[in-house]
CSV table of C-alpha atoms in Angstrom, one decimal:
chain,number,residue,atom,x,y,z
A,1,MET,CA,11.4,1.1,45.7
A,2,LYS,CA,8.6,-0.4,43.6
A,3,LEU,CA,9.7,1.8,40.7
A,4,ILE,CA,13.2,0.5,40.9
A,5,ILE,CA,11.9,-3.1,40.9
A,6,TYR,CA,9.7,-2.4,37.9
A,7,CYS,CA,12.6,-0.8,36.0
A,8,VAL,CA,14.9,-3.8,36.8
A,9,ALA,CA,12.1,-6.2,35.7
A,10,PHE,CA,11.5,-4.3,32.4
A,11,ILE,CA,15.2,-4.2,31.6
A,12,THR,CA,15.6,-7.9,32.4
A,13,ALA,CA,12.6,-8.8,30.3
A,14,THR,CA,13.8,-6.6,27.4
A,15,GLY,CA,17.2,-8.1,27.6
A,16,SER,CA,15.8,-11.6,27.5
A,17,ILE,CA,13.6,-10.8,24.5
A,18,LEU,CA,16.4,-9.2,22.5
A,19,SER,CA,19.0,-11.8,23.4
A,20,GLN,CA,20.3,-13.7,20.3
A,21,THR,CA,18.7,-11.1,18.0
A,22,THR,CA,20.1,-10.0,14.7
A,23,PHE,CA,19.2,-6.6,13.3
A,24,SER,CA,19.5,-6.0,9.6
A,25,PHE,CA,18.5,-3.0,7.4
A,26,GLY,CA,18.2,-2.3,3.7
A,27,PRO,CA,16.2,-1.0,0.6
A,28,LEU,CA,13.0,-2.5,-0.7
A,29,LEU,CA,11.5,-2.5,-4.2
A,30,ALA,CA,8.0,-3.9,-4.9
A,31,PRO,CA,6.2,-3.8,-8.3
A,32,LYS,CA,2.5,-4.5,-7.8
A,33,ILE,CA,-0.8,-5.1,-9.5
A,34,GLY,CA,-4.1,-3.9,-8.1
A,35,LEU,CA,-7.9,-4.5,-8.7
A,36,ASN,CA,-10.8,-2.5,-7.3
A,37,LEU,CA,-13.3,-4.8,-5.5
A,38,SER,CA,-16.0,-2.1,-5.2
A,39,PRO,CA,-18.6,-1.6,-8.0
A,40,GLN,CA,-17.8,1.2,-10.5
A,41,PRO,CA,-20.2,4.2,-10.7
A,42,ASN,CA,-21.6,5.1,-14.1
A,43,TYR,CA,-20.3,8.1,-16.0
A,44,LEU,CA,-22.5,11.0,-17.0
A,45,LEU,CA,-21.8,11.6,-20.7
A,46,GLU,CA,-22.8,14.9,-22.2
A,47,ASP,CA,-23.8,14.3,-25.8
A,48,SER,CA,-24.9,17.2,-28.0
A,49,LEU,CA,-27.1,15.0,-30.2
A,50,LEU,CA,-28.5,12.4,-27.7
A,51,GLY,CA,-28.4,14.6,-24.6
A,52,SER,CA,-27.0,13.6,-21.2
A,53,ARG,CA,-26.8,9.8,-20.5
A,54,TYR,CA,-25.0,7.5,-18.2
A,55,VAL,CA,-22.5,5.1,-19.7
A,56,LYS,CA,-21.1,1.9,-18.1
A,57,VAL,CA,-17.6,2.0,-16.6
A,58,GLU,CA,-15.4,-1.1,-16.7
A,59,GLY,CA,-12.8,-1.7,-14.0
A,60,GLN,CA,-9.3,-2.5,-15.0
A,61,THR,CA,-6.2,-3.8,-13.3
A,62,SER,CA,-3.7,-1.1,-12.2
A,63,TYR,CA,0.1,-1.2,-11.9
A,64,ASP,CA,2.3,0.6,-9.4
A,65,LEU,CA,5.8,0.5,-7.8
A,66,ASP,CA,6.4,0.9,-4.1
A,67,PHE,CA,9.9,1.5,-2.7
A,68,GLY,CA,11.4,2.3,0.7
A,69,ILE,CA,13.6,0.9,3.5
A,70,SER,CA,13.1,-2.0,5.8
A,71,LEU,CA,14.4,-3.0,9.3
A,72,LYS,CA,14.4,-6.7,10.2
A,73,MET,CA,14.8,-8.3,13.6
A,74,TYR,CA,15.5,-12.1,13.8
A,75,LEU,CA,14.8,-13.5,17.3
A,76,GLU,CA,16.9,-16.6,17.4
A,77,HIS,CA,15.5,-18.1,20.6
A,78,LEU,CA,11.9,-17.6,19.3
A,79,LYS,CA,12.6,-18.6,15.7
A,80,THR,CA,10.6,-15.5,14.7
A,81,THR,CA,11.3,-12.6,12.5
A,82,LEU,CA,9.8,-9.1,12.8
A,83,PHE,CA,10.3,-6.5,10.1
A,84,PHE,CA,9.2,-2.9,9.8
A,85,ASP,CA,8.9,-1.1,6.4
A,86,GLY,CA,8.9,2.6,5.7
A,87,SER,CA,7.8,3.3,2.1
A,88,TYR,CA,6.6,5.6,-0.6
A,89,THR,CA,3.4,3.7,-1.6
A,90,THR,CA,1.0,4.2,-4.5
A,91,THR,CA,-2.5,2.9,-4.7
A,92,SER,CA,-4.4,3.1,-8.0
A,93,ASN,CA,-7.9,2.7,-9.4
A,94,SER,CA,-8.0,2.1,-13.2
A,95,TYR,CA,-11.1,1.9,-15.4
A,96,THR,CA,-12.4,2.3,-19.0
A,97,LEU,CA,-15.2,4.6,-20.1
A,98,THR,CA,-16.5,6.2,-23.2
A,99,ASP,CA,-15.4,9.9,-23.4
A,100,ASP,CA,-17.3,12.9,-24.8
A,101,ASN,CA,-15.9,12.1,-28.3
A,102,GLY,CA,-17.4,8.6,-28.2
A,103,GLU,CA,-14.0,6.9,-27.8
A,104,LEU,CA,-12.9,4.4,-25.2
A,105,GLN,CA,-10.4,5.8,-22.8
A,106,ASP,CA,-8.5,4.2,-19.9
A,107,TYR,CA,-8.3,6.4,-16.8
A,108,THR,CA,-6.2,5.9,-13.7
A,109,THR,CA,-6.5,7.7,-10.4
A,110,LYS,CA,-3.3,7.4,-8.3
A,111,VAL,CA,-2.9,8.2,-4.7
A,112,HIS,CA,0.5,8.5,-3.1
A,113,TYR,CA,1.2,7.8,0.6
A,114,LEU,CA,4.0,7.8,3.1
A,115,THR,CA,3.6,4.5,4.9
A,116,ILE,CA,4.9,2.4,7.8
A,117,SER,CA,4.3,-1.3,8.1
A,118,PRO,CA,4.9,-3.6,11.0
A,119,ASN,CA,5.0,-7.3,10.1
A,120,TYR,CA,5.3,-10.7,11.9
A,121,THR,CA,6.9,-13.7,10.2
A,122,THR,CA,7.1,-17.3,11.1
A,123,ASN,CA,8.1,-20.2,8.9
A,124,TRP,CA,8.3,-17.9,5.8
A,125,ILE,CA,4.7,-16.7,6.2
A,126,PHE,CA,4.0,-13.2,7.4
A,127,PHE,CA,1.1,-11.0,8.4
A,128,GLY,CA,1.2,-7.2,8.9
A,129,LEU,CA,-0.6,-3.9,8.6
A,130,THR,CA,0.2,-0.9,6.4
A,131,LEU,CA,-0.6,2.5,7.8
A,132,GLY,CA,-0.2,5.5,5.5
A,133,LEU,CA,-0.7,9.3,5.2
A,134,PRO,CA,-1.9,10.5,1.8
A,135,ILE,CA,0.3,13.2,0.3
A,136,SER,CA,-0.9,13.6,-3.3
A,137,ALA,CA,-3.4,12.3,-5.9
A,138,SER,CA,-4.0,12.6,-9.6
A,139,THR,CA,-6.0,11.2,-12.5
A,140,THR,CA,-4.7,10.8,-16.1
A,141,ASN,CA,-5.8,8.9,-19.2
A,142,THR,CA,-3.8,6.8,-21.6
A,143,SER,CA,-4.1,9.2,-24.6
A,144,GLY,CA,-2.8,12.1,-22.5
A,145,SER,CA,-5.8,14.3,-23.2
A,146,PHE,CA,-6.7,14.5,-19.5
A,147,SER,CA,-4.6,15.1,-16.5
A,148,SER,CA,-5.8,16.6,-13.2
A,149,ASP,CA,-4.2,16.8,-9.7
A,150,ALA,CA,-6.0,16.9,-6.4
A,151,GLU,CA,-5.9,20.4,-4.8
A,152,ASN,CA,-5.5,18.8,-1.4
A,153,THR,CA,-5.9,15.4,0.3
A,154,ASP,CA,-8.9,16.3,2.6
A,155,ASP,CA,-11.2,13.8,0.7
A,156,LEU,CA,-8.7,10.9,1.0
A,157,ARG,CA,-8.7,8.5,3.9
A,158,MET,CA,-5.7,7.4,5.9
A,159,LYS,CA,-4.4,4.1,4.5
A,160,ALA,CA,-4.9,1.0,6.6
A,161,ASP,CA,-4.3,-2.2,4.7
A,162,LEU,CA,-4.1,-5.8,5.9
A,163,LYS,CA,-1.0,-7.6,4.5
A,164,PHE,CA,-0.2,-11.2,4.2
A,165,GLY,CA,2.3,-13.3,2.2
A,166,CYS,CA,5.6,-15.2,2.1
A,167,LEU,CA,9.2,-14.1,2.6
A,168,PHE,CA,11.9,-16.3,1.0
A,169,PRO,CA,15.6,-15.9,1.6
A,170,ILE,CA,17.3,-16.2,-1.8
A,171,VAL,CA,21.0,-15.4,-1.1
A,172,LYS,CA,22.8,-15.3,2.2
A,173,SER,CA,26.3,-14.1,3.0
A,174,SER,CA,28.3,-12.6,5.9
A,175,LEU,CA,27.2,-9.1,4.8
A,176,GLY,CA,23.5,-9.8,4.7
A,177,GLU,CA,20.6,-11.5,2.9
A,178,LEU,CA,18.5,-11.0,-0.3
A,179,ASP,CA,14.8,-11.8,0.3
A,180,LEU,CA,11.9,-12.3,-2.1
A,181,LEU,CA,8.5,-11.1,-0.8
A,182,LEU,CA,5.2,-12.2,-2.2
A,183,THR,CA,2.6,-9.9,-0.7
A,184,GLY,CA,-1.2,-9.6,-0.9
A,185,GLY,CA,-2.8,-6.5,0.5
A,186,LEU,CA,-6.5,-5.5,1.1
A,187,MET,CA,-7.7,-2.0,1.9
A,188,ILE,CA,-9.8,-1.9,5.1
A,189,PRO,CA,-11.3,1.6,4.7
A,190,PRO,CA,-12.0,2.6,1.1
A,191,LEU,CA,-10.0,5.2,-0.8
A,192,PHE,CA,-12.2,8.3,-0.5
A,193,MET,CA,-14.0,10.0,2.4
A,194,ASP,CA,-17.8,10.1,2.6
A,195,ASP,CA,-17.5,13.8,3.7
A,196,PRO,CA,-16.1,15.5,1.8
A,197,LEU,CA,-16.7,13.5,-1.3
A,198,PRO,CA,-13.9,13.8,-3.9
A,199,SER,CA,-14.1,16.5,-6.5
A,200,GLN,CA,-15.1,15.2,-10.0
A,201,LYS,CA,-12.6,17.7,-11.4
A,202,TYR,CA,-9.8,15.2,-10.7
A,203,VAL,CA,-11.5,11.8,-10.2
A,204,VAL,CA,-13.9,12.1,-13.2
A,205,LEU,CA,-16.5,9.7,-11.7
A,206,GLU,CA,-19.2,10.4,-9.2
A,207,TYR,CA,-18.0,8.5,-6.1
A,208,ASP,CA,-20.0,8.1,-2.9
A,209,GLN,CA,-19.9,5.6,0.0
A,210,ASN,CA,-21.3,2.8,-2.2
A,211,TYR,CA,-18.6,3.2,-4.9
A,212,SER,CA,-15.5,4.4,-3.1
A,213,PRO,CA,-12.7,2.1,-4.3
A,214,ARG,CA,-11.4,-0.7,-2.1
A,215,ILE,CA,-8.3,-2.1,-3.8
A,216,PHE,CA,-6.8,-5.6,-3.5
A,217,SER,CA,-3.2,-5.7,-4.5
A,218,PHE,CA,-0.4,-8.3,-5.1
A,219,SER,CA,3.2,-7.5,-5.3
A,220,VAL,CA,6.5,-9.3,-5.9
A,221,GLY,CA,9.2,-7.4,-4.0
A,222,LEU,CA,13.0,-7.7,-3.3
A,223,THR,CA,14.8,-6.5,-0.2
A,224,TYR,CA,18.5,-6.7,0.6
A,225,TYR,CA,19.1,-6.7,4.3
A,226,PHE,CA,22.6,-5.6,5.5
A,227,ASN,CA,23.5,-7.1,8.9
A,228,ILE,CA,24.1,-4.2,11.2
A,229,LEU,CA,24.0,-5.7,14.8
A,230,THR,CA,23.8,-9.0,16.7
A,231,VAL,CA,22.8,-9.0,20.3
A,232,ASP,CA,24.1,-12.2,22.1
């Protein structure tokens, strides 16, 4: 008897929450810029004349593109919006160093993730969390003289980023809505594991727990939400 009462109460509560709710669904595209907040490790340069020496590494901004799909729920009676993103996400760490030929080179390590992101919105301001599974990683330089892929993702942490920003409706119609998203994101755990440490073969630099990159990113995204269901 208690089980029946609990089930009825749950269904009633769920129906009350979802009443006057509009569901919409659509693609998202978000170019972004990133900056490593952690200090950069020095680079061990092998010089045939001067011998081995460490050279300073300068951090640089990185540029990426995230894309995926998004489901939005607008709860009319609460004047609140929830949206859930599923994306192919890239996080990068870019830096400049002097290579073995004495020339400045820009290097970028890119890590690719499959992510999900629940978000809460009220009055155009939203907060959320991005959780991701690393699927691949690589490092290249701008001259094309270096390119190396990670053999596996064992040394990469699961992504867990705090998100915050603004969501602005741009165009509305009976079909749906085009939204502009301005999003800031901060990595909570850094990019690499402490054990095992990443192989220098593909990351170039000697990372440890003091230098593992923690990226702050900012993106300007667009999402078109098609109206798919309204619950009265």
